[in-house]
Tab-separated table of C-alpha atoms in Angstrom:
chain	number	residue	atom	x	y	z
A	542	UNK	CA	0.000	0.000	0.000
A	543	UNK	CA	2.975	2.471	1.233
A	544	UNK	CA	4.737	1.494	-2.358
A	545	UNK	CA	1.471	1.642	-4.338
A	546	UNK	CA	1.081	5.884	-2.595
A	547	UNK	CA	4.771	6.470	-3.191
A	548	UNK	CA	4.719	5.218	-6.572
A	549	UNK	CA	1.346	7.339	-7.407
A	550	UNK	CA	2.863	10.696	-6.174
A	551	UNK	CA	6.125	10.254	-7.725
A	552	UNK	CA	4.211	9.786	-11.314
A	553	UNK	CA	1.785	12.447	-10.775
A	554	UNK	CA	4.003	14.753	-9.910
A	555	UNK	CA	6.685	14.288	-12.987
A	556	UNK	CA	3.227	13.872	-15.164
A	557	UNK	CA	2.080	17.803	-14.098
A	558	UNK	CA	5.667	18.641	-14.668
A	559	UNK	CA	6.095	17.036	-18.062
A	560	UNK	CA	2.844	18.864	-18.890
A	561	UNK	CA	3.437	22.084	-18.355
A	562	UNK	CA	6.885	21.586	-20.374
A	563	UNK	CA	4.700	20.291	-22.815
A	564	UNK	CA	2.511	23.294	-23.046
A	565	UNK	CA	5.646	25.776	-22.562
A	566	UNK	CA	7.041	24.355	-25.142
A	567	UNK	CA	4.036	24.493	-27.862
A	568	UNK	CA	3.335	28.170	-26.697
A	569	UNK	CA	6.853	29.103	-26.598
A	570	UNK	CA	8.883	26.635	-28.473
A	571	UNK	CA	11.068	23.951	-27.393
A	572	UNK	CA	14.861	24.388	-26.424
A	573	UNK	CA	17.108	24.061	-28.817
A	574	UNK	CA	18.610	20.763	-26.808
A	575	UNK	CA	15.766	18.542	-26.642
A	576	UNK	CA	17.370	15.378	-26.523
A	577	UNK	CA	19.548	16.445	-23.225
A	578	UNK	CA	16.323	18.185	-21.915
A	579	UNK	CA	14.771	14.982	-22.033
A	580	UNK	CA	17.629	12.701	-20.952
A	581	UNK	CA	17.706	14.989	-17.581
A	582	UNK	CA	14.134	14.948	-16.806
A	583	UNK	CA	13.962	10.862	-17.094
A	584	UNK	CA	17.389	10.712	-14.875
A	585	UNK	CA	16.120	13.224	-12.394
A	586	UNK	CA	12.900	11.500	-12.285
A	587	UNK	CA	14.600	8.076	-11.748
A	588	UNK	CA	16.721	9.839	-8.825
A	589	UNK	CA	13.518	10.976	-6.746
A	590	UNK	CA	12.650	7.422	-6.870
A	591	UNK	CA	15.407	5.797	-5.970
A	592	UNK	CA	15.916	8.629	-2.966
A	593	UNK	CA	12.791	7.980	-1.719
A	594	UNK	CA	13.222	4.911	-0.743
A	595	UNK	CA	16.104	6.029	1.561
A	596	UNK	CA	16.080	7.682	5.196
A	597	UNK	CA	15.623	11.661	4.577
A	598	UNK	CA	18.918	13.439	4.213
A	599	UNK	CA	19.459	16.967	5.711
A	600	UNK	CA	19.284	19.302	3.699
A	601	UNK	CA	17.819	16.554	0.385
A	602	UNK	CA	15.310	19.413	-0.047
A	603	UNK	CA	17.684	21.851	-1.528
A	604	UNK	CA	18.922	19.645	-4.258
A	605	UNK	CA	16.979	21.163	-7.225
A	606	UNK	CA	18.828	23.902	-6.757
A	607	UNK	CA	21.711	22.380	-8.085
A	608	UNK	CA	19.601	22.414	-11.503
A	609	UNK	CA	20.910	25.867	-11.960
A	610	UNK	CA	23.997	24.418	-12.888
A	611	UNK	CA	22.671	23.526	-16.025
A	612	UNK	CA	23.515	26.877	-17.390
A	613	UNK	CA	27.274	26.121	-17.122
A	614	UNK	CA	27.310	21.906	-17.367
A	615	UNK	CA	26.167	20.342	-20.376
A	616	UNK	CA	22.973	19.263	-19.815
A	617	UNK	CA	23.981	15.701	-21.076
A	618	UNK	CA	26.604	15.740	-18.805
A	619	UNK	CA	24.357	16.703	-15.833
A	620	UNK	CA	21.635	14.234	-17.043
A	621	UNK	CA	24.743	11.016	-16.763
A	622	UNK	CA	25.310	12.101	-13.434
A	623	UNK	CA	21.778	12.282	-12.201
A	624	UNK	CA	21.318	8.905	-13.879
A	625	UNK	CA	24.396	7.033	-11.990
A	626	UNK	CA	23.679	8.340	-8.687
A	627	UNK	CA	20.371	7.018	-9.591
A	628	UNK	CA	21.431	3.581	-10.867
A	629	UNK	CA	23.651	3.302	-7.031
A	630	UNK	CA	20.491	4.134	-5.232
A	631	UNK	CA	18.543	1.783	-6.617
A	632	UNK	CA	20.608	-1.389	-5.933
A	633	UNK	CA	22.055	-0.396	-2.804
A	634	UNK	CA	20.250	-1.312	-0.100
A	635	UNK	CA	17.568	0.777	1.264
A	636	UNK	CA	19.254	2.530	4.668
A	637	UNK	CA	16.077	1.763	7.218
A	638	UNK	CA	15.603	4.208	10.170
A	639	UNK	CA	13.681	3.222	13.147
A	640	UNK	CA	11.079	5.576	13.902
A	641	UNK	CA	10.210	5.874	17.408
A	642	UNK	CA	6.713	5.843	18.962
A	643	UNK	CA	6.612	9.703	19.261
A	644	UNK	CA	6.839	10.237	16.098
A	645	UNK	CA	4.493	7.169	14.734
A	646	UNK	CA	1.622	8.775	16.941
A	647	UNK	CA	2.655	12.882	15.786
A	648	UNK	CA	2.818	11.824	12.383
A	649	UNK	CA	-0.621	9.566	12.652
A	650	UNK	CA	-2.762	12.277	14.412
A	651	UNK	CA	-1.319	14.775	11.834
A	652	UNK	CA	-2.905	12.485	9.176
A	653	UNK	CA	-5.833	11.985	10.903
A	654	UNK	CA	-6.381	16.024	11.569
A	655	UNK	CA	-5.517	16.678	7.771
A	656	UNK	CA	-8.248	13.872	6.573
A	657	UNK	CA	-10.945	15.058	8.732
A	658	UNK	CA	-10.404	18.693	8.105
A	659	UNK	CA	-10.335	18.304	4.453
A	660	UNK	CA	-13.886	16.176	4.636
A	661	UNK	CA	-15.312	19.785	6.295
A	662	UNK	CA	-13.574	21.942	3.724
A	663	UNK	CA	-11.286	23.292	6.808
A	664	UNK	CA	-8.384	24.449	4.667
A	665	UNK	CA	-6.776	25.848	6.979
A	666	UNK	CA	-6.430	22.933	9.297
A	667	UNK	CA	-4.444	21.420	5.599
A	668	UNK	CA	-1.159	23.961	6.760
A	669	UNK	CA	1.823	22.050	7.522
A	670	UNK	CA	2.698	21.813	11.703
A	671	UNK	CA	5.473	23.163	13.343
A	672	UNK	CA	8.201	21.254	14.649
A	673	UNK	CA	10.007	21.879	18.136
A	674	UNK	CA	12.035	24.932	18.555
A	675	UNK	CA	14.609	25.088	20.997
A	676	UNK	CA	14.092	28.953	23.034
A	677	UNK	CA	13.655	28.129	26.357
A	678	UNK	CA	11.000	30.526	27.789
A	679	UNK	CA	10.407	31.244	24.353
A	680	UNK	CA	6.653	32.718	25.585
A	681	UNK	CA	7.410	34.188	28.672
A	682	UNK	CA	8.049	38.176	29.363
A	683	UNK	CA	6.581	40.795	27.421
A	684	UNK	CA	5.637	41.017	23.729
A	685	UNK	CA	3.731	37.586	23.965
A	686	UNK	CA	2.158	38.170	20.702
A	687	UNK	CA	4.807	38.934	19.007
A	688	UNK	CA	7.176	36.196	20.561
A	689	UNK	CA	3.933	33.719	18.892
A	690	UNK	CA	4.007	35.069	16.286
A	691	UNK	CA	7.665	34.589	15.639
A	692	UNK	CA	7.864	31.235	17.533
A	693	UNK	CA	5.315	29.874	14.788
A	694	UNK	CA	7.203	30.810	12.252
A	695	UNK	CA	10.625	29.311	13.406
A	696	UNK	CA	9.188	26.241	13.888
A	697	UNK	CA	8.696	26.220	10.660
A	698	UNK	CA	11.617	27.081	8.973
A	699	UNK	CA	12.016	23.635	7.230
A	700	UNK	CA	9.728	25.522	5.005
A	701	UNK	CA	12.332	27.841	3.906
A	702	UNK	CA	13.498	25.693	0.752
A	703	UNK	CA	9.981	25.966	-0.718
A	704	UNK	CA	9.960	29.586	-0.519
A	705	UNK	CA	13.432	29.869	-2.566
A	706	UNK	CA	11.857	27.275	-5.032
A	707	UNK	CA	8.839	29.759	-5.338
A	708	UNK	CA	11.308	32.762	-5.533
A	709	UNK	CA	13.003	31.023	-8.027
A	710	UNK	CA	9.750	29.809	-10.232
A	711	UNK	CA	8.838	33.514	-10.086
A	712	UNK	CA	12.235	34.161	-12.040
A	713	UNK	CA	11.603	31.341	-14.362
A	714	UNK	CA	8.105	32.422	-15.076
A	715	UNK	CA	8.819	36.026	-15.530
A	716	UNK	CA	11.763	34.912	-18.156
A	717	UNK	CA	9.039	32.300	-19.784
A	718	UNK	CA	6.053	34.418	-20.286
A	719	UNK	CA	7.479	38.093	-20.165
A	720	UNK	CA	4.081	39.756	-21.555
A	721	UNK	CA	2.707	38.870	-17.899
A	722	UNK	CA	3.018	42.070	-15.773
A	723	UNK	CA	5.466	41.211	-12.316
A	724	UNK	CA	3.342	42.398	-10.251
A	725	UNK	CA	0.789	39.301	-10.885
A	726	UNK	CA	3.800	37.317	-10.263
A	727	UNK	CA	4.952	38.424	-7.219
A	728	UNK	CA	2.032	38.664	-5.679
A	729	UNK	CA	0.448	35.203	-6.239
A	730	UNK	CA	4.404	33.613	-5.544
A	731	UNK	CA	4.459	35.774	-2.195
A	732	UNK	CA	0.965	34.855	-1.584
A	733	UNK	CA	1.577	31.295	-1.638
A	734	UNK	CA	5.074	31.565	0.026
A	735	UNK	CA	3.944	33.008	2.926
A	736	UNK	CA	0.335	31.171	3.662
A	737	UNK	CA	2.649	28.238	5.773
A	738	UNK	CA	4.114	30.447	7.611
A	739	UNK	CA	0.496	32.184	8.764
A	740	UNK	CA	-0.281	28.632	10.190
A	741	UNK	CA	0.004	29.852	13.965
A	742	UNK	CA	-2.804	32.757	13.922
A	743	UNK	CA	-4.663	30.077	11.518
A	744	UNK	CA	-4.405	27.728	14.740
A	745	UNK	CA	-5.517	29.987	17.325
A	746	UNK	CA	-8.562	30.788	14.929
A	747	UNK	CA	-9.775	27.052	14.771
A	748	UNK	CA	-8.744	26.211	18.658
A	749	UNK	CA	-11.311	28.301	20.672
A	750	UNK	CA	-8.936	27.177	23.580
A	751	UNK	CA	-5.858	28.078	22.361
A	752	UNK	CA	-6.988	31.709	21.519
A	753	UNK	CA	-8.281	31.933	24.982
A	754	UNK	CA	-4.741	31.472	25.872
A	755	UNK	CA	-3.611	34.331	24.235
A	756	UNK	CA	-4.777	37.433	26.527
A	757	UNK	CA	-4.907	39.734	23.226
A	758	UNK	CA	-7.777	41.671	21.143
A	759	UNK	CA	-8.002	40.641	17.500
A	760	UNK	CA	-6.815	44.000	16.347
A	761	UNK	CA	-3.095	43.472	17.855
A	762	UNK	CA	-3.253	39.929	17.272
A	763	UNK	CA	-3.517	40.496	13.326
A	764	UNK	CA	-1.280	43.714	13.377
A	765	UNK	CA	1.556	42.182	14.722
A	766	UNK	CA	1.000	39.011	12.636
A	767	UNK	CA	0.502	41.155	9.177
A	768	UNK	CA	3.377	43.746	10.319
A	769	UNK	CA	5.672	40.159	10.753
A	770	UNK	CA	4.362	38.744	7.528
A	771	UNK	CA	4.968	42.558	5.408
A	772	UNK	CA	8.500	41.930	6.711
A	773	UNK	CA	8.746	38.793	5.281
A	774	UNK	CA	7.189	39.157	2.268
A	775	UNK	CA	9.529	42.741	1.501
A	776	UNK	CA	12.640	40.386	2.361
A	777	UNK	CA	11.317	37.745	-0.058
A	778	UNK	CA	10.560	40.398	-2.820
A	779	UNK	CA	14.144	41.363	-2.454
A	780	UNK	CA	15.752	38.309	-2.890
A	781	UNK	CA	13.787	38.026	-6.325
A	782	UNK	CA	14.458	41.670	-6.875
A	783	UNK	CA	18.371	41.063	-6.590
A	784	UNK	CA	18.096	37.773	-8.818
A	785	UNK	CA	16.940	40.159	-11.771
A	786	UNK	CA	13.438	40.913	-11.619
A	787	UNK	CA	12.672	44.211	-11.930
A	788	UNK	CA	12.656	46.666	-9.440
A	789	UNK	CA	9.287	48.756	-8.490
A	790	UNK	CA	7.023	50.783	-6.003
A	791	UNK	CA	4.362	48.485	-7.115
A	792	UNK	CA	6.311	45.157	-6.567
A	793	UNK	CA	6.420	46.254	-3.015
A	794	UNK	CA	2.571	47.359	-2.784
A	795	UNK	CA	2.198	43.640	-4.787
A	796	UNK	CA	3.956	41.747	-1.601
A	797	UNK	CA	2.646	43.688	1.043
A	798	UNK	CA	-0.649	42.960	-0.617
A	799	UNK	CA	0.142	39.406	-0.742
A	800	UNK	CA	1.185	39.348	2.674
A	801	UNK	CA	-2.128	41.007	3.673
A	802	UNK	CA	-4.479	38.170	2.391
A	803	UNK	CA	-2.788	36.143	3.134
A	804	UNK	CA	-3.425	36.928	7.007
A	805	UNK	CA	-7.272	38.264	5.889
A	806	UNK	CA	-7.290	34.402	4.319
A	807	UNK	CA	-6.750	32.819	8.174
A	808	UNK	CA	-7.978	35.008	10.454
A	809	UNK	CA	-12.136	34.061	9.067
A	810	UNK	CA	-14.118	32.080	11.819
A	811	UNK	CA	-15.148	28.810	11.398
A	812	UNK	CA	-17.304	27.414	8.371
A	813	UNK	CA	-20.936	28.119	8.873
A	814	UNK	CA	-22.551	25.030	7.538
A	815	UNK	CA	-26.246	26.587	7.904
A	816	UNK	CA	-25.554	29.686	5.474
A	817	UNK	CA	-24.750	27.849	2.519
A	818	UNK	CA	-27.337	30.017	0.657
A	819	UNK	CA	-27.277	27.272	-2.513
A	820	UNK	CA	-28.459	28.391	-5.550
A	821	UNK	CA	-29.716	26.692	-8.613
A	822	UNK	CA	-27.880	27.708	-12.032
A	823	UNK	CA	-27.828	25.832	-15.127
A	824	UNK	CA	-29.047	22.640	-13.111
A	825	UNK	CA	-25.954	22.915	-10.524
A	826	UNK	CA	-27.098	23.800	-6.815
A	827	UNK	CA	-23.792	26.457	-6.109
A	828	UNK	CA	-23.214	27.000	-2.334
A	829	UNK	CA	-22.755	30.942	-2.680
A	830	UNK	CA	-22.561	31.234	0.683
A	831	UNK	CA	-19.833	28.478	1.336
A	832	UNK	CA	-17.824	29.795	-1.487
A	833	UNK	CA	-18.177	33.108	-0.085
A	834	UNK	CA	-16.508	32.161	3.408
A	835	UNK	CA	-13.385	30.336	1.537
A	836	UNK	CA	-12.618	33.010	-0.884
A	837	UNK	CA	-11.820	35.038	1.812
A	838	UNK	CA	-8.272	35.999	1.548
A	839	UNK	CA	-7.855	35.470	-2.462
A	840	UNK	CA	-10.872	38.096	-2.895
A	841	UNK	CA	-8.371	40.974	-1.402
A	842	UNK	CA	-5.123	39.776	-3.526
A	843	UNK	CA	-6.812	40.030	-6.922
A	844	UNK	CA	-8.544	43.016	-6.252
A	845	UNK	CA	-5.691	44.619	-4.978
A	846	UNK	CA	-3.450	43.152	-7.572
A	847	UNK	CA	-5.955	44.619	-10.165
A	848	UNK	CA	-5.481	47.801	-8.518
A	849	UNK	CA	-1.691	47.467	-8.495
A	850	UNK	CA	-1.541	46.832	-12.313
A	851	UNK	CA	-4.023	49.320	-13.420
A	852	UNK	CA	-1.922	52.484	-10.899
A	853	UNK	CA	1.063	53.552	-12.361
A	854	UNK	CA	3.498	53.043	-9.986
């Protein structure tokens, strides 16, 4: 069953890739290499698989990043590499780990939360947990909101690799399809790169207990988290900024728009079931009213988006 999952992931997600090069390529044309483009997406394909069926590696997450090197190394010559590492993966033997009963129990009640949550469209509940951070006294003293705020987000910082990946498909898209305006770009990429990383306020929001807890009114609670998250996303702009992209007052407005509903995205109550408000069109009963509580968050980044596109800047 484990084999049958792993083996379904690993195909759907080199099918959506090999897709979209597809399409890229018909829209844009092909590279001029084809044959070595190929080659290196079978023998990176055939080096996830034989990875994952090894103990995780510190650090394994950052290894599409070496695919920049492809500008400098042949891509034939990067493709025989991939494939050889590959070919030693897969008939070494597999290097087991035991996993201890902590974890086991974590990892199952993580599942079961994620399962659940997605049956009751709770979308939020679908953000990745944190792990442990070590700050002793990491809540204690003053500035508790704040120290949350910034606790949830180190706790997260495995997270960090995705982000770069998303900086980096910004780049890639912005070379691809140039016609598309970067503020669209930025602003979805930042949008998306920052909603893990709003998991903490998204907990206290579905834990009536939890928010309890925290001895703070809404308002400071989500100024301090969208002030934190404005930070972030400015820093993240940057980086993409420095990479090449270029430089604007309305790439800024884009991130700290981004960053903004993204926090307007968590910070709704809990689904009200009872105001579904369905309504029949063309034969298909819509749930307006359902739809209306879970666009809540993307409504603000395209309108504001809109807004940033259409003011010059």
């Amino acid at each position: 069953m484990l084999t049958r999952r792993l083996l379904l992931g690993w195909a759907a997600r080199f099918a959506v890739a090999g897709y979209f090069f597809l399409v890229s390529g018909m829209l844009i044309g092909f590279p001029a290499d084809i044959g070595g483009t190929l080659a290196l997406f079978f023998a990176v394909a055939g080096l996830a698989l034989s990875m994952a069926r090894r103990a995780r590696i510190p650090g394994e997450s950052l290894l599409p990043f070496t695919l920049a090197a492809a500008l400098f190394v042949p891509l034939w010559a990067y493709a025989a590499v991939a494939a050889a590492l590959a070919a030693a993966l897969a008939w070494s033997p597999p290097a087991a780990r035991t996993v201890s009963r902590v974890e086991l129990v974590r990892a199952f009640t993580e599942r079961m939360v994620r399962r659940t949550s997605a049956a009751f469209l709770d979308v939020w509940a679908l953000l990745p947990p944190g792990r442990p951070v070590r700050w002793p006294n990491a809540l204690a003293g003053r500035f508790v909101v704040t120290r949350y705020v910034v606790t949830g987000t180190l706790a997260r910082r495995h997270l960090l690799g995705t982000s770069v990946f998303l900086a980096l498909s910004v780049l890639a898209a912005h070379a691809t399809f140039p016609a598309i305006q970067p503020v669209w770009l930025l602003g979805l990429g930042g949008y998306v790169a920052l909603l893990p990383f709003t998991a903490p306020v998204a907990q206290l929001h579905r834990v009536p207990g939890l928010r309890r807890w925290l001895a703070a009114s809404d308002v400071r609670l989500h100024a301090t988290t969208a002030a934190f998250l404005c930070a972030l996303a400015l820093a993240w702009g940057a980086v993409i900024v420095l990479l090449g992209l270029p430089a604007s007052v309305a790439a800024a407005v884009a991130m700290l728009v981004a960053a903004l509903a993204a926090v307007r995205s968590v910070t709704r109550g809990p689904l009200d079931f009872s105001a579904m408000n369905l309504v029949l069109y063309e034969g298909v009963l819509i749930p307006t009213g359902l739809l209306r509580q879970l666009v809540r968050g993307p409504d603000l980044l395209l309108l504001g988006l809109i807004a940033t596109s259409f003011v010059p800047l």
